[in-house]
Amino acid sequence: MKNNPIMRVVARWNIPFMFVFAVYVQVHGEIGPGGGFQAGVIMAASFILYGMVFGAAEMRRVVPRRLTDILAAAGVLLYAGTGIYSMLMGYPFLDHVAIWPGNPGGAEPWGMVSVEWGVGITVFAVMMTVFNEITEGTDEAPLGTDTEMVPALHQNKTEIN
Amino acid sequence: MNGIVVLDMALLALILMTAIGAVEVRNLYSAIMLSSVYSLLMACFWMTNDAWDVAFTEAAVGAGISTILLIGTLVLTGSIETVRRAVSWPALLVCALASAILIYGTLDMPRYGDPKAPAHTHPLYSGFVKQDIPKHPSGRSAADVAAYEAAHPGKSHGPDFFHGHVPNQVTSVIVTYRAYDTMFETAVILTAGLSLILLLRGRRGNPQRGGLL
C-alpha cells in the first residue's frame, strides 16, 4: 500500500479528520455518546492507518513503542490517581465530589473528564501495542507493500506528494 | 406496524445474510470485510433501538479497529483459507443444544418495550428517571444550593432536572456509579497489552531468545 497513490492520498486526507474526531469524542465523553474507550480506539485507528499505508517502521518512528508502554500504564495511573485523590481529601474512593467540594454538579463532570482521559490513554496505547506486536518482524517489507499488485508503480518509484 | 420495526426487520435480514456470508466465504479478506459490514449493520440496528453508546462502540471497535487488526494479521497468514473442514457432528450438536438453551431462556424475558418489565419497575430505575440517586449529601438539597450560590455567585449548578449528574446517563452510570468496574476494565486492557509485550516483543524470528513463534 505504500506505493499505491490512491491509498497514500486518501490516508493523508483522512488521518487529520480521524484524529480530530477522536479528540472530539474524548472531550465530549460526559455529555454525548462515546467516551474514553471509543476515543482511544479511533485515535489508535488513525495512527494504525498511517502505519498500514506508510509502513509500520515509519509509524514506530512517530509513536515509539517506549512511549506507548509508558502511556498504557499512565492511563490506569490517572484513573486510580483520581480515586486516590478523593481518598486523600477525605471522601470515598472515586467519589468525584472531592474535586470540587460542595458542588457535586460541578465536580462530577471534572471527575469524569479525568477518568475518561485515563481510559482513553490506556486504550490508545494498548491498541497501538497490539498492532506493533502483530506486525513485528515485517519492518523490512512494510505492511501491505503489495509490490505484486502495482508492479509498474513499484518499479518507477512513483512518489505522490 | 411502525416504520422502525420494518427498518429493524430489514437490518436483521441483512445482518443474518452478512453473518452467513462471513462464515461461508473462503477468501479471508472478503470474510474480514463482511464481518466489518456486519458490525456496521449492527451499529445501525442499535441506533434504531436508541442504544447510542452501544452503536458508537460497535462502529468504532467492531467496524473500525478490529477490521484493521485483522487485516494486519492477514499479511502474516495469507488471504485464502486452504483447508475446508468437513462438518463435525459433535460440535454441531453442542452448538445446537447451546442455541436451544439460549432460545428457551429468552422465553422468560418480558415483551420488547413492556412498561411492566422488571427493568422499568425496579425502585432504582425510577430513581434513574428522576435522576436523584443519592450520591453525596452535600449540595443536594435546595438549602445547600442556596448556600453555595451565596458563596459563589453564578457558579452553583442549581437543583436542575439532572440534580447535578451529567446529562448522558450511560456515562454517568459507567464512570461514577460503576467507577470501580470501569477502573478494573481499564486494568484488564493494560494486562492484555502487557501480556502481548511479554509474549511477543522481540521474539519473532529470533531463535536465540527462545521465542514462542
Short mmCIF file of C-alpha atoms in Angstrom, two decimals:
data_model
loop_
_atom_site.label_atom_id
_atom_site.label_comp_id
_atom_site.label_asym_id
_atom_site.label_seq_id
_atom_site.Cartn_x
_atom_site.Cartn_y
_atom_site.Cartn_z
CA MET A 1 0.00 0.00 0.00
CA LYS A 2 3.00 2.23 0.48
CA ASN A 3 3.34 2.61 -3.27
CA ASN A 4 -0.35 2.88 -4.01
CA PRO A 5 -1.01 6.56 -4.73
CA ILE A 6 -4.75 6.31 -4.02
CA MET A 7 -4.13 4.86 -0.58
CA ARG A 8 -1.49 7.46 0.19
CA VAL A 9 -3.64 10.41 -0.81
CA VAL A 10 -6.81 9.11 0.86
CA ALA A 11 -4.89 8.34 4.05
CA ARG A 12 -3.27 11.76 4.13
CA TRP A 13 -6.66 13.41 3.77
CA ASN A 14 -8.40 11.18 6.29
CA ILE A 15 -5.92 10.91 9.15
CA PRO A 16 -6.29 14.51 10.40
CA PHE A 17 -10.08 14.21 10.46
CA MET A 18 -9.94 10.90 12.32
CA PHE A 19 -7.55 12.46 14.80
CA VAL A 20 -9.76 15.50 15.43
CA PHE A 21 -12.85 13.30 15.71
CA ALA A 22 -11.09 11.17 18.33
CA VAL A 23 -10.29 14.27 20.37
CA TYR A 24 -13.90 15.46 19.96
CA VAL A 25 -15.25 12.14 21.27
CA GLN A 26 -12.77 12.29 24.15
CA VAL A 27 -13.62 15.78 25.34
CA HIS A 28 -17.39 15.34 24.86
CA GLY A 29 -17.44 12.00 26.67
CA GLU A 30 -19.50 13.23 29.58
CA ILE A 31 -22.28 14.90 27.58
CA GLY A 32 -22.66 12.75 24.45
CA PRO A 33 -22.40 9.15 23.33
CA GLY A 34 -18.92 7.75 23.36
CA GLY A 35 -16.12 8.42 25.79
CA GLY A 36 -12.59 7.42 26.57
CA PHE A 37 -12.75 3.90 25.16
CA GLN A 38 -14.16 4.90 21.79
CA ALA A 39 -11.85 7.91 21.56
CA GLY A 40 -8.79 5.77 22.29
CA VAL A 41 -9.82 3.26 19.64
CA ILE A 42 -10.41 5.94 16.98
CA MET A 43 -7.13 7.66 17.86
CA ALA A 44 -5.26 4.35 17.56
CA ALA A 45 -7.05 3.61 14.28
CA SER A 46 -5.80 6.89 12.79
CA PHE A 47 -2.18 6.05 13.69
CA ILE A 48 -2.55 2.44 12.53
CA LEU A 49 -3.92 3.64 9.18
CA TYR A 50 -0.75 5.73 8.93
CA GLY A 51 1.28 2.62 9.76
CA MET A 52 -0.52 0.49 7.17
CA VAL A 53 -0.01 2.99 4.37
CA PHE A 54 3.47 4.31 5.15
CA GLY A 55 4.95 1.25 6.87
CA ALA A 56 4.96 0.04 10.45
CA ALA A 57 8.55 1.21 10.95
CA GLU A 58 7.54 4.76 9.98
CA MET A 59 4.65 4.61 12.46
CA ARG A 60 7.03 3.44 15.17
CA ARG A 61 9.22 6.44 14.43
CA VAL A 62 6.24 8.76 15.05
CA VAL A 63 4.92 6.88 18.09
CA PRO A 64 7.80 4.90 19.63
CA ARG A 65 6.97 1.71 21.46
CA ARG A 66 8.59 3.10 24.58
CA LEU A 67 6.01 5.92 24.53
CA THR A 68 3.02 3.56 24.19
CA ASP A 69 4.39 1.40 27.02
CA ILE A 70 4.54 4.42 29.30
CA LEU A 71 1.12 5.73 28.21
CA ALA A 72 -0.61 2.37 28.79
CA ALA A 73 0.43 2.44 32.44
CA ALA A 74 -0.06 6.19 32.79
CA GLY A 75 -3.75 5.94 31.83
CA VAL A 76 -4.52 3.44 34.58
CA LEU A 77 -2.44 5.54 36.96
CA LEU A 78 -4.52 8.64 36.09
CA TYR A 79 -7.76 6.72 36.70
CA ALA A 80 -6.62 5.23 40.00
CA GLY A 81 -4.98 8.52 40.96
CA THR A 82 -8.36 10.27 40.67
CA GLY A 83 -9.68 7.79 43.20
CA ILE A 84 -6.66 8.11 45.48
CA TYR A 85 -7.08 11.90 45.40
CA SER A 86 -10.66 11.51 46.64
CA MET A 87 -9.40 9.34 49.49
CA LEU A 88 -6.70 11.85 50.41
CA MET A 89 -9.34 14.58 50.53
CA GLY A 90 -11.39 12.50 52.96
CA TYR A 91 -14.05 11.17 50.59
CA PRO A 92 -14.73 7.57 49.45
CA PHE A 93 -12.55 6.12 46.68
CA LEU A 94 -13.53 7.59 43.26
CA ASP A 95 -16.11 9.95 44.75
CA HIS A 96 -15.70 12.86 42.34
CA VAL A 97 -17.18 15.36 44.80
CA ALA A 98 -13.67 15.64 46.25
CA ILE A 99 -12.58 17.59 43.17
CA TRP A 100 -14.98 20.46 43.92
CA PRO A 101 -16.29 20.08 47.49
CA GLY A 102 -19.78 21.45 47.99
CA ASN A 103 -20.70 21.43 44.31
CA PRO A 104 -21.36 17.85 43.12
CA GLY A 105 -22.85 19.11 39.86
CA GLY A 106 -19.61 20.89 39.03
CA ALA A 107 -17.37 18.15 40.41
CA GLU A 108 -18.86 15.16 38.61
CA PRO A 109 -18.02 16.30 35.05
CA TRP A 110 -14.44 17.08 36.10
CA GLY A 111 -14.07 13.68 37.73
CA MET A 112 -15.48 12.09 34.59
CA VAL A 113 -13.11 14.02 32.33
CA SER A 114 -10.12 12.89 34.38
CA VAL A 115 -11.27 9.28 34.42
CA GLU A 116 -12.17 9.27 30.72
CA TRP A 117 -8.74 10.58 29.79
CA GLY A 118 -7.25 7.73 31.78
CA VAL A 119 -9.34 5.18 29.89
CA GLY A 120 -8.65 6.85 26.54
CA ILE A 121 -4.87 6.96 27.01
CA THR A 122 -4.68 3.31 28.09
CA VAL A 123 -6.90 2.06 25.26
CA PHE A 124 -4.97 4.07 22.68
CA ALA A 125 -1.62 2.76 23.94
CA VAL A 126 -2.76 -0.87 24.16
CA MET A 127 -4.29 -0.81 20.67
CA MET A 128 -1.01 0.56 19.33
CA THR A 129 0.82 -2.20 21.21
CA VAL A 130 -1.44 -4.86 19.68
CA PHE A 131 -0.72 -3.56 16.19
CA ASN A 132 3.01 -3.23 16.88
CA GLU A 133 3.36 -6.75 18.22
CA ILE A 134 1.28 -8.28 15.43
CA THR A 135 3.34 -6.60 12.72
CA GLU A 136 6.71 -7.08 14.38
CA GLY A 137 9.31 -8.51 12.03
CA THR A 138 7.57 -7.10 8.97
CA ASP A 139 9.58 -3.88 9.11
CA GLU A 140 11.69 -4.83 6.10
CA ALA A 141 8.58 -5.37 3.99
CA PRO A 142 6.15 -2.78 5.35
CA LEU A 143 2.66 -4.00 5.94
CA GLY A 144 0.80 -4.41 2.67
CA THR A 145 3.54 -3.21 0.36
CA ASP A 146 1.67 -5.03 -2.42
CA THR A 147 4.53 -4.94 -4.89
CA GLU A 148 2.86 -7.65 -6.98
CA MET A 149 -0.38 -5.69 -7.16
CA VAL A 150 1.13 -2.49 -8.52
CA PRO A 151 4.40 -3.62 -10.15
CA ALA A 152 4.66 -0.67 -12.53
CA LEU A 153 4.36 1.87 -9.78
CA HIS A 154 6.86 0.00 -7.67
CA GLN A 155 9.46 -0.08 -10.42
CA ASN A 156 9.10 3.57 -11.23
CA LYS A 157 9.19 4.51 -7.55
CA THR A 158 6.41 6.95 -8.35
CA GLU A 159 6.00 9.31 -5.47
CA ILE A 160 2.81 11.26 -4.98
CA ASN A 161 3.07 14.22 -2.65
CA MET B 1 -46.66 -1.83 12.26
CA ASN B 2 -44.47 1.22 12.56
CA GLY B 3 -41.58 2.17 10.34
CA ILE B 4 -38.88 1.41 12.88
CA VAL B 5 -39.97 -2.22 13.09
CA VAL B 6 -39.85 -2.53 9.30
CA LEU B 7 -36.37 -0.99 9.31
CA ASP B 8 -35.29 -3.34 12.10
CA MET B 9 -36.55 -6.37 10.17
CA ALA B 10 -34.68 -5.26 7.04
CA LEU B 11 -31.49 -4.65 9.05
CA LEU B 12 -31.75 -8.01 10.83
CA ALA B 13 -32.24 -9.80 7.50
CA LEU B 14 -29.12 -8.09 6.14
CA ILE B 15 -27.20 -8.92 9.35
CA LEU B 16 -28.14 -12.60 9.02
CA MET B 17 -27.09 -12.72 5.36
CA THR B 18 -23.78 -10.98 6.14
CA ALA B 19 -23.07 -13.37 9.02
CA ILE B 20 -23.69 -16.44 6.85
CA GLY B 21 -21.56 -14.91 4.10
CA ALA B 22 -18.69 -14.19 6.51
CA VAL B 23 -18.68 -17.81 7.67
CA GLU B 24 -19.05 -19.34 4.22
CA VAL B 25 -16.70 -17.27 2.08
CA ARG B 26 -13.24 -18.81 1.53
CA ASN B 27 -11.31 -15.64 0.78
CA LEU B 28 -10.23 -14.36 4.19
CA TYR B 29 -10.03 -10.76 3.01
CA SER B 30 -13.69 -10.96 1.98
CA ALA B 31 -14.52 -12.57 5.32
CA ILE B 32 -12.92 -9.66 7.20
CA MET B 33 -14.79 -7.12 5.09
CA LEU B 34 -18.08 -8.98 5.65
CA SER B 35 -17.52 -9.01 9.41
CA SER B 36 -16.86 -5.27 9.20
CA VAL B 37 -20.14 -4.79 7.31
CA TYR B 38 -21.83 -6.97 9.94
CA SER B 39 -20.60 -4.65 12.70
CA LEU B 40 -21.74 -1.55 10.80
CA LEU B 41 -25.22 -3.04 10.30
CA MET B 42 -25.32 -3.95 13.99
CA ALA B 43 -24.44 -0.34 14.81
CA CYS B 44 -27.39 0.81 12.66
CA PHE B 45 -29.63 -1.68 14.45
CA TRP B 46 -28.56 -0.38 17.89
CA MET B 47 -29.21 3.15 16.69
CA THR B 48 -32.79 2.39 15.68
CA ASN B 49 -33.19 0.92 19.20
CA ASP B 50 -31.91 4.16 20.79
CA ALA B 51 -28.78 2.49 22.22
CA TRP B 52 -26.42 5.25 21.11
CA ASP B 53 -23.41 4.31 23.18
CA VAL B 54 -23.59 0.67 22.13
CA ALA B 55 -23.91 1.74 18.49
CA PHE B 56 -20.91 4.03 18.81
CA THR B 57 -18.78 1.32 20.39
CA GLU B 58 -19.86 -1.24 17.81
CA ALA B 59 -18.94 1.12 14.97
CA ALA B 60 -15.59 2.16 16.48
CA VAL B 61 -14.46 -1.26 17.71
CA GLY B 62 -16.28 -3.79 15.53
CA ALA B 63 -16.18 -1.99 12.20
CA GLY B 64 -13.05 0.05 12.91
CA ILE B 65 -10.14 -1.25 14.89
CA SER B 66 -10.85 -4.99 14.76
CA THR B 67 -11.07 -4.85 10.96
CA ILE B 68 -7.74 -3.04 10.84
CA LEU B 69 -6.09 -5.52 13.22
CA LEU B 70 -7.46 -8.49 11.27
CA ILE B 71 -6.09 -7.04 8.02
CA GLY B 72 -2.76 -6.63 9.83
CA THR B 73 -2.90 -10.32 10.73
CA LEU B 74 -3.81 -11.23 7.16
CA VAL B 75 -0.41 -10.02 5.95
CA LEU B 76 1.22 -12.74 8.06
CA THR B 77 -1.20 -15.55 7.24
CA GLY B 78 -2.09 -15.24 3.56
CA SER B 79 -5.54 -14.50 2.27
CA ILE B 80 -7.03 -17.85 1.16
CA GLU B 81 -8.43 -20.42 3.55
CA THR B 82 -6.72 -23.62 2.36
CA VAL B 83 -8.30 -26.33 4.49
CA ARG B 84 -12.05 -26.69 4.39
CA ARG B 85 -13.04 -28.98 7.23
CA ALA B 86 -15.99 -31.31 6.91
CA VAL B 87 -18.94 -30.77 9.23
CA SER B 88 -18.12 -32.01 12.73
CA TRP B 89 -21.32 -33.58 14.03
CA PRO B 90 -20.46 -33.47 17.77
CA ALA B 91 -19.60 -29.77 17.50
CA LEU B 92 -22.80 -29.10 15.57
CA LEU B 93 -24.78 -30.96 18.25
CA VAL B 94 -23.18 -28.90 21.06
CA CYS B 95 -23.87 -25.65 19.19
CA ALA B 96 -27.49 -26.63 18.51
CA LEU B 97 -28.02 -27.57 22.16
CA ALA B 98 -26.48 -24.32 23.41
CA SER B 99 -28.64 -22.31 20.98
CA ALA B 100 -31.76 -24.19 22.09
CA ILE B 101 -30.99 -23.44 25.76
CA LEU B 102 -30.44 -19.75 24.97
CA ILE B 103 -33.67 -19.51 22.97
CA TYR B 104 -35.51 -21.31 25.78
CA GLY B 105 -34.07 -18.72 28.18
CA THR B 106 -35.44 -15.82 26.12
CA LEU B 107 -38.99 -17.17 26.56
CA ASP B 108 -38.89 -15.97 30.18
CA MET B 109 -38.00 -12.43 29.14
CA PRO B 110 -40.68 -9.72 29.10
CA ARG B 111 -42.04 -8.49 25.78
CA TYR B 112 -39.99 -5.86 23.98
CA GLY B 113 -40.71 -2.42 25.47
CA ASP B 114 -43.12 -3.80 28.10
CA PRO B 115 -43.67 -0.98 30.64
CA LYS B 116 -44.35 -3.57 33.38
CA ALA B 117 -40.98 -5.25 32.84
CA PRO B 118 -38.82 -5.55 36.00
CA ALA B 119 -36.22 -3.28 34.46
CA HIS B 120 -38.83 -0.50 34.31
CA THR B 121 -40.49 -1.10 37.70
CA HIS B 122 -37.38 -1.63 39.84
CA PRO B 123 -37.11 1.08 42.54
CA LEU B 124 -33.64 2.05 41.33
CA TYR B 125 -34.89 2.68 37.80
CA SER B 126 -37.44 5.25 38.91
CA GLY B 127 -34.53 6.92 40.67
CA PHE B 128 -32.65 6.99 37.39
CA VAL B 129 -35.62 8.57 35.63
CA LYS B 130 -35.81 11.23 38.31
CA GLN B 131 -32.01 11.47 38.43
CA ASP B 132 -32.00 11.73 42.22
CA ILE B 133 -29.94 8.67 43.10
CA PRO B 134 -28.10 9.60 46.29
CA LYS B 135 -24.54 10.50 45.56
CA HIS B 136 -23.22 12.63 48.34
CA PRO B 137 -25.20 14.50 50.96
CA SER B 138 -23.57 17.88 50.36
CA GLY B 139 -25.11 20.15 47.78
CA ARG B 140 -28.18 18.04 47.10
CA SER B 141 -30.81 19.97 48.98
CA ALA B 142 -32.12 23.35 47.86
CA ALA B 143 -30.68 24.91 51.03
CA ASP B 144 -27.21 23.62 50.15
CA VAL B 145 -27.53 25.00 46.63
CA ALA B 146 -28.62 28.36 48.03
CA ALA B 147 -25.66 28.38 50.42
CA TYR B 148 -23.28 27.63 47.55
CA GLU B 149 -24.90 30.29 45.38
CA ALA B 150 -24.40 32.83 48.17
CA ALA B 151 -20.72 31.93 48.48
CA HIS B 152 -20.04 31.65 44.72
CA PRO B 153 -22.49 33.88 42.81
CA GLY B 154 -23.48 32.48 39.43
CA LYS B 155 -21.44 29.30 39.88
CA SER B 156 -23.91 26.92 41.51
CA HIS B 157 -25.36 24.11 39.48
CA GLY B 158 -28.83 24.58 40.89
CA PRO B 159 -31.49 21.96 41.62
CA ASP B 160 -31.94 21.26 37.92
CA PHE B 161 -33.50 18.29 36.15
CA PHE B 162 -30.34 16.21 36.39
CA HIS B 163 -29.68 17.02 40.05
CA GLY B 164 -26.02 17.61 39.42
CA HIS B 165 -25.45 14.47 37.33
CA VAL B 166 -24.25 14.89 33.78
CA PRO B 167 -26.94 14.68 31.09
CA ASN B 168 -25.56 11.48 29.50
CA GLN B 169 -26.97 8.76 31.72
CA VAL B 170 -24.83 5.99 30.29
CA THR B 171 -21.54 7.73 31.00
CA SER B 172 -22.87 8.88 34.35
CA VAL B 173 -23.51 5.26 35.34
CA ILE B 174 -20.30 3.89 33.88
CA VAL B 175 -17.89 6.46 35.29
CA THR B 176 -19.44 7.34 38.65
CA TYR B 177 -21.95 4.73 39.75
CA ARG B 178 -19.77 1.89 38.43
CA ALA B 179 -16.41 3.60 38.65
CA TYR B 180 -14.72 0.57 40.24
CA ASP B 181 -15.96 -1.66 37.44
CA THR B 182 -14.62 0.67 34.76
CA MET B 183 -11.29 1.06 36.56
CA PHE B 184 -10.68 -2.67 36.59
CA GLU B 185 -11.80 -2.94 32.96
CA THR B 186 -9.06 -0.45 32.15
CA ALA B 187 -6.65 -2.56 34.21
CA VAL B 188 -7.70 -5.63 32.20
CA ILE B 189 -6.91 -3.79 28.95
CA LEU B 190 -3.49 -2.86 30.36
CA THR B 191 -2.94 -6.50 31.35
CA ALA B 192 -3.78 -7.63 27.81
CA GLY B 193 -1.22 -5.18 26.41
CA LEU B 194 1.40 -6.31 28.94
CA SER B 195 0.80 -9.97 28.05
CA LEU B 196 1.33 -9.20 24.37
CA ILE B 197 4.57 -7.38 25.14
CA LEU B 198 5.85 -10.22 27.33
CA LEU B 199 4.89 -12.97 24.88
CA LEU B 200 5.72 -11.46 21.50
CA ARG B 201 8.09 -8.50 21.71
CA GLY B 202 11.46 -9.10 20.13
CA ARG B 203 10.94 -12.84 19.84
CA ARG B 204 9.66 -13.34 16.32
CA GLY B 205 12.41 -14.59 14.00
CA ASN B 206 14.99 -14.54 16.79
CA PRO B 207 15.68 -18.14 17.88
CA GLN B 208 18.40 -17.17 20.37
CA ARG B 209 15.81 -15.72 22.70
CA GLY B 210 13.84 -18.94 22.78
CA GLY B 211 10.74 -17.31 21.42
CA LEU B 212 7.32 -18.79 21.17
CA LEU B 213 6.94 -18.09 17.46
#
